[in-house]
C-alpha positions as semicolon CSV with decimal commas, in nm:
position;residue;x (nm);y (nm);z (nm)
1;X;-0,048;2,534;2,347
2;X;0,199;2,321;2,150
3;X;-0,094;2,168;1,962
4;X;-0,227;2,512;1,866
5;X;0,117;2,637;1,766
6;X;0,188;2,350;1,530
7;X;-0,159;2,380;1,376
8;X;-0,106;2,750;1,312
9;X;0,246;2,700;1,184
10;X;0,169;2,419;0,941
11;X;-0,157;2,579;0,833
12;X;0,023;2,895;0,722
13;X;0,321;2,721;0,564
14;X;0,366;2,753;0,189
15;X;0,483;2,455;-0,013
16;X;0,843;2,572;0,001
17;X;0,835;2,589;0,381
18;X;0,650;2,264;0,460
19;X;0,970;2,060;0,478
20;X;1,132;2,325;0,697
21;X;0,853;2,267;0,948
22;X;0,865;1,888;0,921
23;X;1,241;1,851;0,957
24;X;1,253;1,958;1,326
25;X;0,950;1,738;1,401
26;X;1,123;1,430;1,260
27;X;1,447;1,518;1,436
28;X;1,265;1,558;1,767
29;X;1,106;1,215;1,728
30;X;1,446;1,064;1,648
31;X;1,642;1,228;1,929
32;X;1,387;1,147;2,197
33;X;1,317;0,790;2,078
34;X;0,950;0,865;2,023
35;X;0,895;0,626;1,734
36;X;0,853;0,325;1,964
37;X;0,585;0,336;2,088
38;X;0,449;0,565;1,818
39;X;0,132;0,706;1,976
40;X;0,281;1,055;2,004
41;X;0,417;1,041;1,648
42;X;0,077;0,935;1,510
43;X;-0,098;1,212;1,703
44;X;0,153;1,471;1,582
45;X;0,130;1,374;1,217
46;X;-0,248;1,361;1,229
47;X;-0,245;1,720;1,352
48;X;-0,010;1,812;1,068
49;X;-0,218;1,639;0,801
50;X;-0,544;1,795;0,915
51;X;-0,388;2,141;0,947
52;X;-0,185;2,160;0,628
53;X;-0,332;2,299;0,308
54;X;-0,470;1,997;0,125
55;X;-0,267;2,053;-0,190
56;X;0,053;2,023;0,014
57;X;-0,037;1,704;0,201
58;X;0,167;1,495;-0,040
59;X;0,480;1,674;0,084
60;X;0,422;1,532;0,434
61;X;0,399;1,177;0,301
62;X;0,707;1,237;0,086
63;X;0,904;1,364;0,387
64;X;0,802;1,067;0,598
65;X;0,892;0,829;0,314
66;X;1,233;0,996;0,287
67;X;1,277;0,959;0,662
68;X;1,199;0,589;0,630
69;X;1,471;0,572;0,362
70;X;1,715;0,741;0,598
71;X;1,630;0,488;0,869
72;X;1,685;0,185;0,647
73;X;1,966;0,079;0,879
74;X;1,761;0,123;1,196
75;X;1,599;-0,161;1,386
76;X;1,294;-0,329;1,235
77;X;1,083;-0,199;1,525
78;X;1,163;0,163;1,441
79;X;1,101;0,107;1,070
80;X;0,772;-0,066;1,150
81;X;0,662;0,221;1,373
82;X;0,744;0,480;1,106
83;X;0,548;0,272;0,856
84;X;0,251;0,255;1,093
85;X;0,256;0,635;1,122
86;X;0,265;0,651;0,744
87;X;-0,034;0,415;0,726
88;X;-0,236;0,644;0,951
89;X;-0,184;0,951;0,735
90;X;-0,126;0,822;0,383
91;X;-0,495;0,783;0,305
92;X;-0,548;1,154;0,377
93;X;-0,308;1,247;0,098
94;X;-0,430;0,982;-0,147
95;X;-0,708;1,203;-0,282
96;X;-0,456;1,477;-0,358
97;X;-0,208;1,242;-0,526
98;X;-0,224;1,223;-0,903
99;X;-0,021;1,076;-1,185
100;X;0,347;1,015;-1,114
101;X;0,320;1,091;-0,742
102;X;0,101;0,781;-0,692
103;X;0,351;0,548;-0,857
104;X;0,637;0,717;-0,671
105;X;0,477;0,627;-0,339
106;X;0,398;0,272;-0,453
107;X;0,748;0,228;-0,594
108;X;0,905;0,351;-0,271
109;X;0,697;0,113;-0,059
110;X;0,778;-0,179;-0,289
111;X;1,144;-0,082;-0,274
112;X;1,136;-0,115;0,104
113;X;0,965;-0,453;0,071
114;X;1,241;-0,565;-0,167
115;X;1,519;-0,452;0,068
116;X;1,351;-0,612;0,368
117;X;1,303;-0,942;0,183
118;X;1,677;-0,956;0,117
119;X;1,758;-0,927;0,488
120;X;1,788;-1,208;0,737
121;X;1,432;-1,286;0,838
122;X;1,296;-1,280;1,191
123;X;0,960;-1,198;1,347
124;X;1,026;-0,822;1,357
125;X;1,143;-0,806;0,995
126;X;0,835;-1,000;0,885
127;X;0,616;-0,763;1,084
128;X;0,784;-0,472;0,906
129;X;0,707;-0,618;0,563
130;X;0,346;-0,680;0,663
131;X;0,325;-0,317;0,779
132;X;0,450;-0,201;0,439
133;X;0,189;-0,411;0,260
134;X;-0,082;-0,276;0,490
135;X;0,038;0,080;0,425
136;X;0,015;0,020;0,051
137;X;-0,341;-0,104;0,098
138;X;-0,436;0,204;0,299
139;X;-0,306;0,428;0,023
140;X;-0,472;0,249;-0,269
141;X;-0,808;0,216;-0,092
142;X;-0,880;0,583;-0,159
143;X;-0,771;0,588;-0,522
144;X;-1,008;0,553;-0,819
145;X;-1,034;0,207;-0,977
146;X;-0,849;0,299;-1,295
147;X;-0,546;0,389;-1,083
148;X;-0,577;0,063;-0,891
149;X;-0,545;-0,125;-1,221
150;X;-0,234;0,075;-1,307
151;X;-0,090;-0,004;-0,964
152;X;-0,165;-0,376;-1,002
153;X;0,013;-0,378;-1,338
154;X;0,303;-0,189;-1,181
155;X;0,329;-0,432;-0,888
156;X;0,320;-0,743;-1,103
157;X;0,593;-0,600;-1,325
158;X;0,817;-0,598;-1,016
159;X;0,767;-0,966;-0,929
160;X;1,089;-1,160;-0,997
161;X;1,081;-1,480;-1,199
162;X;1,360;-1,662;-1,017
163;X;1,295;-1,933;-0,758
164;X;1,579;-1,871;-0,514
165;X;1,475;-1,822;-0,147
166;X;1,510;-1,438;-0,134
167;X;1,319;-1,403;-0,461
168;X;1,048;-1,643;-0,343
169;X;0,993;-1,433;-0,032
170;X;0,981;-1,120;-0,246
171;X;0,733;-1,290;-0,481
172;X;0,512;-1,375;-0,184
173;X;0,518;-1,023;-0,040
174;X;0,454;-0,857;-0,377
175;X;0,163;-1,092;-0,443
176;X;0,027;-1,002;-0,100
177;X;0,060;-0,638;-0,202
178;X;-0,127;-0,717;-0,523
179;X;-0,396;-0,900;-0,329
180;X;-0,455;-0,612;-0,090
181;X;-0,505;-0,377;-0,387
182;X;-0,746;-0,629;-0,545
183;X;-0,958;-0,627;-0,231
184;X;-1,012;-0,253;-0,273
185;X;-1,098;-0,282;-0,642
186;X;-1,447;-0,306;-0,794
187;X;-1,477;-0,515;-1,109
188;X;-1,714;-0,355;-1,359
189;X;-1,577;-0,492;-1,684
190;X;-1,348;-0,792;-1,741
191;X;-1,174;-0,610;-2,021
192;X;-1,083;-0,323;-1,789
193;X;-0,999;-0,544;-1,494
194;X;-0,770;-0,779;-1,684
195;X;-0,545;-0,589;-1,924
196;X;-0,297;-0,816;-2,099
197;X;-0,012;-0,667;-1,897
198;X;-0,180;-0,798;-1,580
199;X;-0,346;-1,119;-1,693
200;X;-0,053;-1,281;-1,873
201;X;0,196;-1,247;-1,584
202;X;-0,069;-1,377;-1,343
203;X;-0,130;-1,684;-1,557
204;X;0,244;-1,747;-1,583
205;X;0,275;-1,732;-1,205
206;X;0,005;-1,999;-1,177
207;X;0,266;-2,249;-1,295
208;X;0,478;-2,174;-0,989
209;X;0,388;-2,412;-0,706
210;X;0,511;-2,173;-0,438
211;X;0,285;-1,887;-0,543
212;X;-0,014;-2,057;-0,703
213;X;-0,245;-2,016;-0,402
214;X;-0,177;-1,643;-0,376
215;X;-0,225;-1,601;-0,751
216;X;-0,556;-1,787;-0,734
217;X;-0,664;-1,564;-0,446
218;X;-0,586;-1,260;-0,661
219;X;-0,784;-1,399;-0,955
220;X;-1,078;-1,498;-0,736
221;X;-1,083;-1,155;-0,575
222;X;-1,081;-0,977;-0,910
223;X;-1,353;-1,200;-1,054
224;X;-1,584;-1,167;-0,753
225;X;-1,818;-0,873;-0,813
226;X;-2,077;-0,951;-0,548
227;X;-1,876;-1,065;-0,246
228;X;-1,964;-1,426;-0,321
229;X;-1,623;-1,547;-0,205
230;X;-1,718;-1,513;0,160
231;X;-2,039;-1,707;0,096
232;X;-1,877;-2,003;-0,082
233;X;-1,563;-2,021;0,126
234;X;-1,679;-2,337;0,300
235;X;-1,795;-2,623;0,071
236;X;-2,173;-2,651;0,083
237;X;-2,471;-2,744;-0,134
238;X;-2,656;-2,444;0,002
239;X;-2,612;-2,149;-0,235
240;X;-2,847;-1,915;-0,053
241;X;-2,724;-1,559;-0,069
242;X;-2,497;-1,616;-0,367
243;X;-2,557;-1,340;-0,623
244;X;-2,586;-1,444;-0,988
245;X;-2,534;-1,205;-1,275
246;X;-2,606;-1,236;-1,644
247;X;-2,284;-1,221;-1,840
248;X;-2,268;-0,896;-2,036
249;X;-2,180;-0,885;-2,403
250;X;-1,847;-0,716;-2,326
251;X;-1,755;-0,986;-2,075
252;X;-1,862;-1,259;-2,317
253;X;-1,634;-1,116;-2,583
254;X;-1,348;-1,099;-2,333
255;X;-1,396;-1,462;-2,232
């Protein structure tokens, strides 16, 4: 009965009333400590996302992101659970997200990574940061490639240049975020894949001993059009299965 009621309620809600429906849901989860474990929360938000009018789905993600902001002082376990719920639903709204709303979500997730990196690190805080990176990957997986390039440029613009411990951790987590976006991207043209605003910062980061392996992983991932990385991961003289491609004129000019 409760399932049917919430489906009917959220399905009939106009944009102006979506948050009025979500606010009591979030409050109920808070008051009854239902974020950890988060099975009930995931189930509830899946119902909401599949019942809401598709053009309003972004409002659900926005509300959950705001709730994560409000819980910035909560334990890492609660923040991780909220992020996991977000990961389960964020891909549903990705197709409806356009323009500024995409970068708003990415910026918010990166902001949480930045705040978490500045905290005293323990296993739970690290797990929270990994959950944020995973959530970012879930969101970008359903976006078109041109938006993935924009997101990669946006992420790399946030990477600090300093080498102090908090900044090094932030560099690592942002590069992991960049890498997870790369894994969802399909390289068609070098010129499109490597705009100057992405390539130059990547090459500069190659000079940093602490991040060079992650940067190389990013470059390898972007260059690999035929999933050859998995085939040449282990050194071998056997190149069976490796796909070769004639370099196009556009790629030749880029190189």
